[in-house]
Amino acid sequence: LAKTTQPISMDSYEGQEVNITCSHNNIATNDYITWYQQFPSQGPRFIIQGYKTKVTNEVASLFIPADRKSSTLSLPRVSLSDTAVYYCLVGSSNYQLIWGAGTKLIIKP
Amino acid sequence: DAGITQSPRYKITETGRQVTLMCHQTWSHSYMFWYRQDLGHGLRLIYYSAAADITDKGEVPDGYVVSRSKTENFPLTLESATRSQTSVYFCASSPGRSDTQYFGPGTRLTVL
């Protein structure tokens, strides 16, 4: 069963690129990786999802190496409004949902 | 309005009482989920449902009961509330098993 590990917190500055990595050593072939963003007093909100290699959308990129034992969420040119908690989720084919404990990202001016 | 709603948003109850948290979605999504999020921690899956009348346990199901008689509703019942069930409860829905989950605003439950 996959277990996810993320850094507890990270700091960065406005305009910088931020990379948050999630480790998931026991990920299975068909497991997918999803990242969510959560602001205080709100439910998590979908950012991006992928199975392998690289996925990019209008807000982020997701990098997954060939061994799939980790994934990296990349946020380009962050702003103060990107301050939030970011969760990785590994979803397995037997419908196990393994959430990371979350990374608190603080963006400074 | 379309979306996913939860009620009540805040609830205070006493140990031993039965409490039901409501979740309603207007998208006709097949899958619905209940999570709890303790202060400063991540999400833990309580129960999920793949369709009406189909439910299954998640990571922390003890002390909770769910039902899904209609696709759009997925109530969560605490049969005899305990202080350890003080938490924020999130409901979510998704079209399919691997699809994006859409979360409700949460219910903050305090058990005294």
Short mmCIF file of C-alpha atoms in Angstrom, two decimals:
data_model
loop_
_atom_site.label_atom_id
_atom_site.label_comp_id
_atom_site.label_asym_id
_atom_site.label_seq_id
_atom_site.Cartn_x
_atom_site.Cartn_y
_atom_site.Cartn_z
CA LEU A 1 0.00 0.00 0.00
CA ALA A 2 1.40 3.37 -1.01
CA LYS A 3 2.36 5.83 1.69
CA THR A 4 2.84 9.49 0.89
CA THR A 5 5.37 11.81 2.49
CA GLN A 6 5.54 15.56 1.98
CA PRO A 7 7.53 18.35 3.63
CA ILE A 8 5.60 19.92 6.47
CA SER A 9 6.22 23.48 5.35
CA MET A 10 8.01 25.64 2.78
CA ASP A 11 8.66 29.33 2.34
CA SER A 12 9.20 31.25 -0.86
CA TYR A 13 8.89 34.74 -2.32
CA GLU A 14 6.56 36.31 -4.82
CA GLY A 15 7.56 35.71 -8.42
CA GLN A 16 9.60 32.59 -7.65
CA GLU A 17 8.95 29.07 -8.87
CA VAL A 18 8.02 26.67 -6.08
CA ASN A 19 8.49 22.93 -6.24
CA ILE A 20 6.82 20.65 -3.70
CA THR A 21 7.77 16.98 -3.77
CA CYS A 22 5.73 14.05 -2.55
CA SER A 23 7.29 10.64 -1.99
CA HIS A 24 5.17 7.55 -2.63
CA ASN A 25 7.50 4.56 -2.64
CA ASN A 26 4.97 1.74 -3.01
CA ILE A 27 2.87 3.23 -5.77
CA ALA A 28 1.32 0.65 -8.07
CA THR A 29 1.30 0.73 -11.85
CA ASN A 30 -2.24 2.02 -12.20
CA ASP A 31 -2.19 4.46 -9.28
CA TYR A 32 -2.71 8.09 -10.16
CA ILE A 33 -1.29 11.15 -8.41
CA THR A 34 -3.36 14.23 -7.69
CA TRP A 35 -2.54 17.51 -5.99
CA TYR A 36 -4.99 19.69 -4.11
CA GLN A 37 -4.79 23.16 -2.62
CA GLN A 38 -6.55 24.12 0.58
CA PHE A 39 -7.12 27.56 2.05
CA PRO A 40 -8.17 28.01 5.68
CA SER A 41 -11.82 27.17 6.38
CA GLN A 42 -12.33 25.79 2.88
CA GLY A 43 -12.40 22.36 1.30
CA PRO A 44 -9.47 21.25 -0.84
CA ARG A 45 -9.48 22.29 -4.47
CA PHE A 46 -8.06 20.28 -7.37
CA ILE A 47 -4.85 21.52 -8.95
CA ILE A 48 -3.50 18.81 -11.23
CA GLN A 49 -3.44 15.05 -11.81
CA GLY A 50 -1.13 12.66 -13.61
CA TYR A 51 0.13 9.10 -14.02
CA LYS A 52 3.59 9.59 -15.49
CA THR A 53 6.07 12.01 -17.07
CA LYS A 54 4.82 15.58 -17.13
CA VAL A 55 1.44 17.22 -17.04
CA THR A 56 0.86 20.94 -17.33
CA ASN A 57 -2.23 23.07 -16.98
CA GLU A 58 -2.88 26.77 -16.61
CA VAL A 59 -1.82 26.91 -12.97
CA ALA A 60 0.80 24.21 -12.37
CA SER A 61 2.97 21.42 -13.69
CA LEU A 62 3.33 17.93 -12.33
CA PHE A 63 6.54 16.00 -12.84
CA ILE A 64 6.60 12.25 -12.29
CA PRO A 65 9.90 10.39 -12.87
CA ALA A 66 10.02 7.02 -14.57
CA ASP A 67 10.13 5.06 -11.30
CA ARG A 68 7.06 6.98 -10.07
CA LYS A 69 8.30 6.87 -6.49
CA SER A 70 7.84 10.60 -6.18
CA SER A 71 6.08 13.47 -7.85
CA THR A 72 6.78 17.19 -7.89
CA LEU A 73 4.21 19.92 -8.06
CA SER A 74 5.64 23.02 -9.68
CA LEU A 75 3.99 26.40 -9.21
CA PRO A 76 5.43 29.04 -11.54
CA ARG A 77 5.79 32.65 -10.42
CA VAL A 78 3.90 32.34 -7.14
CA SER A 79 1.99 35.21 -5.59
CA LEU A 80 0.83 35.91 -2.05
CA SER A 81 -2.49 34.26 -2.89
CA ASP A 82 -0.71 30.94 -3.37
CA THR A 83 -0.16 30.74 0.39
CA ALA A 84 -2.07 27.57 1.28
CA VAL A 85 -1.67 23.94 2.23
CA TYR A 86 -0.91 21.58 -0.64
CA TYR A 87 -1.81 17.90 -0.50
CA CYS A 88 -0.73 15.05 -2.71
CA LEU A 89 -3.07 12.13 -3.13
CA VAL A 90 -2.29 8.68 -4.45
CA GLY A 91 -5.36 6.89 -5.70
CA SER A 92 -5.10 3.19 -6.29
CA SER A 93 -7.01 0.87 -8.59
CA ASN A 94 -8.67 -0.81 -5.61
CA TYR A 95 -9.85 2.59 -4.55
CA GLN A 96 -7.51 3.19 -1.66
CA LEU A 97 -7.01 6.92 -1.26
CA ILE A 98 -3.71 7.82 0.35
CA TRP A 99 -3.49 11.49 1.26
CA GLY A 100 -0.28 13.17 2.24
CA ALA A 101 -0.22 15.16 5.46
CA GLY A 102 0.04 18.40 3.51
CA THR A 103 2.70 21.03 2.90
CA LYS A 104 2.05 24.49 4.27
CA LEU A 105 3.40 26.94 1.70
CA ILE A 106 4.00 30.50 2.80
CA ILE A 107 4.70 33.10 0.15
CA LYS A 108 6.44 36.26 1.30
CA PRO A 109 6.42 39.65 -0.45
CA ASP B 1 -27.23 26.61 -7.58
CA ALA B 2 -25.08 23.80 -8.84
CA GLY B 3 -22.42 22.45 -6.54
CA ILE B 4 -21.92 20.55 -3.36
CA THR B 5 -23.33 21.76 -0.07
CA GLN B 6 -23.03 20.64 3.51
CA SER B 7 -25.25 21.30 6.47
CA PRO B 8 -24.99 22.37 9.13
CA ARG B 9 -21.78 24.38 8.77
CA TYR B 10 -21.25 24.38 12.53
CA LYS B 11 -22.55 21.97 15.14
CA ILE B 12 -22.00 21.62 18.85
CA THR B 13 -23.28 18.50 20.53
CA GLU B 14 -22.73 16.45 23.64
CA THR B 15 -21.12 13.10 24.17
CA GLY B 16 -23.49 10.25 23.46
CA ARG B 17 -25.86 12.14 21.20
CA GLN B 18 -26.63 11.12 17.64
CA VAL B 19 -25.63 13.64 15.00
CA THR B 20 -26.27 13.62 11.27
CA LEU B 21 -24.27 15.68 8.83
CA MET B 22 -25.83 16.29 5.45
CA CYS B 23 -24.20 16.43 2.04
CA HIS B 24 -25.94 17.29 -1.21
CA GLN B 25 -24.53 17.57 -4.73
CA THR B 26 -26.27 18.74 -7.87
CA TRP B 27 -23.93 17.29 -10.49
CA SER B 28 -25.27 13.70 -10.37
CA HIS B 29 -21.75 12.50 -9.63
CA SER B 30 -21.54 8.78 -9.02
CA TYR B 31 -18.94 8.90 -6.26
CA MET B 32 -19.29 10.65 -2.92
CA PHE B 33 -16.94 10.72 0.04
CA TRP B 34 -16.76 11.72 3.67
CA TYR B 35 -13.51 12.88 5.21
CA ARG B 36 -12.51 14.19 8.57
CA GLN B 37 -9.74 16.70 9.07
CA ASP B 38 -8.40 17.21 12.55
CA LEU B 39 -6.78 20.50 13.46
CA GLY B 40 -3.45 20.85 11.71
CA HIS B 41 -3.69 17.48 10.00
CA GLY B 42 -4.53 16.03 6.65
CA LEU B 43 -7.65 14.31 5.40
CA ARG B 44 -8.76 10.88 6.46
CA LEU B 45 -11.40 9.00 4.51
CA ILE B 46 -14.33 7.79 6.59
CA TYR B 47 -16.67 6.28 4.00
CA TYR B 48 -17.26 6.52 0.31
CA SER B 49 -20.01 5.56 -2.08
CA ALA B 50 -19.73 4.50 -5.71
CA ALA B 51 -23.44 4.89 -6.44
CA ALA B 52 -26.81 4.93 -4.74
CA ASP B 53 -27.09 2.05 -2.27
CA ILE B 54 -23.39 1.22 -2.61
CA THR B 55 -21.14 2.30 0.24
CA ASP B 56 -17.77 1.17 1.54
CA LYS B 57 -15.50 1.85 4.48
CA GLY B 58 -12.52 4.11 4.31
CA GLU B 59 -9.60 4.48 6.67
CA VAL B 60 -11.51 5.50 9.82
CA PRO B 61 -15.12 4.22 9.68
CA ASP B 62 -15.63 3.25 13.34
CA GLY B 63 -18.39 5.22 15.03
CA TYR B 64 -19.90 6.43 11.78
CA VAL B 65 -22.78 5.27 9.62
CA VAL B 66 -23.63 6.35 6.08
CA SER B 67 -26.45 5.79 3.66
CA ARG B 68 -27.10 6.75 0.07
CA SER B 69 -30.66 6.21 -1.01
CA LYS B 70 -30.43 8.96 -3.65
CA THR B 71 -27.50 9.82 -5.89
CA GLU B 72 -27.41 13.43 -4.74
CA ASN B 73 -27.40 12.89 -0.98
CA PHE B 74 -24.86 11.23 1.26
CA PRO B 75 -25.59 11.76 4.97
CA LEU B 76 -23.07 10.86 7.66
CA THR B 77 -24.35 9.85 11.09
CA LEU B 78 -22.43 9.70 14.32
CA GLU B 79 -24.50 7.22 16.27
CA SER B 80 -23.13 8.13 19.69
CA ALA B 81 -20.79 11.09 19.45
CA THR B 82 -17.50 11.05 21.32
CA ARG B 83 -15.05 13.87 22.00
CA SER B 84 -12.54 12.25 19.66
CA GLN B 85 -14.97 12.90 16.83
CA THR B 86 -14.53 16.64 17.22
CA SER B 87 -13.24 17.61 13.79
CA VAL B 88 -14.03 19.31 10.50
CA TYR B 89 -15.93 17.02 8.18
CA PHE B 90 -15.70 17.40 4.43
CA CYS B 91 -17.93 15.83 1.87
CA ALA B 92 -16.75 15.44 -1.72
CA SER B 93 -18.06 14.08 -4.99
CA SER B 94 -16.53 12.97 -8.28
CA PRO B 95 -17.86 11.72 -11.60
CA GLY B 96 -15.70 8.61 -11.64
CA ARG B 97 -13.29 6.67 -9.51
CA SER B 98 -10.14 8.41 -10.70
CA ASP B 99 -11.64 11.79 -11.36
CA THR B 100 -11.23 15.10 -9.59
CA GLN B 101 -12.99 15.30 -6.26
CA TYR B 102 -15.06 18.40 -5.59
CA PHE B 103 -15.27 19.32 -1.95
CA GLY B 104 -17.98 20.95 0.07
CA PRO B 105 -17.30 23.82 2.49
CA GLY B 106 -17.07 21.54 5.52
CA THR B 107 -18.92 21.09 8.79
CA ARG B 108 -17.13 22.01 11.99
CA LEU B 109 -18.33 19.60 14.66
CA THR B 110 -17.56 20.03 18.35
CA VAL B 111 -18.44 17.25 20.79
CA LEU B 112 -18.47 18.39 24.40
#
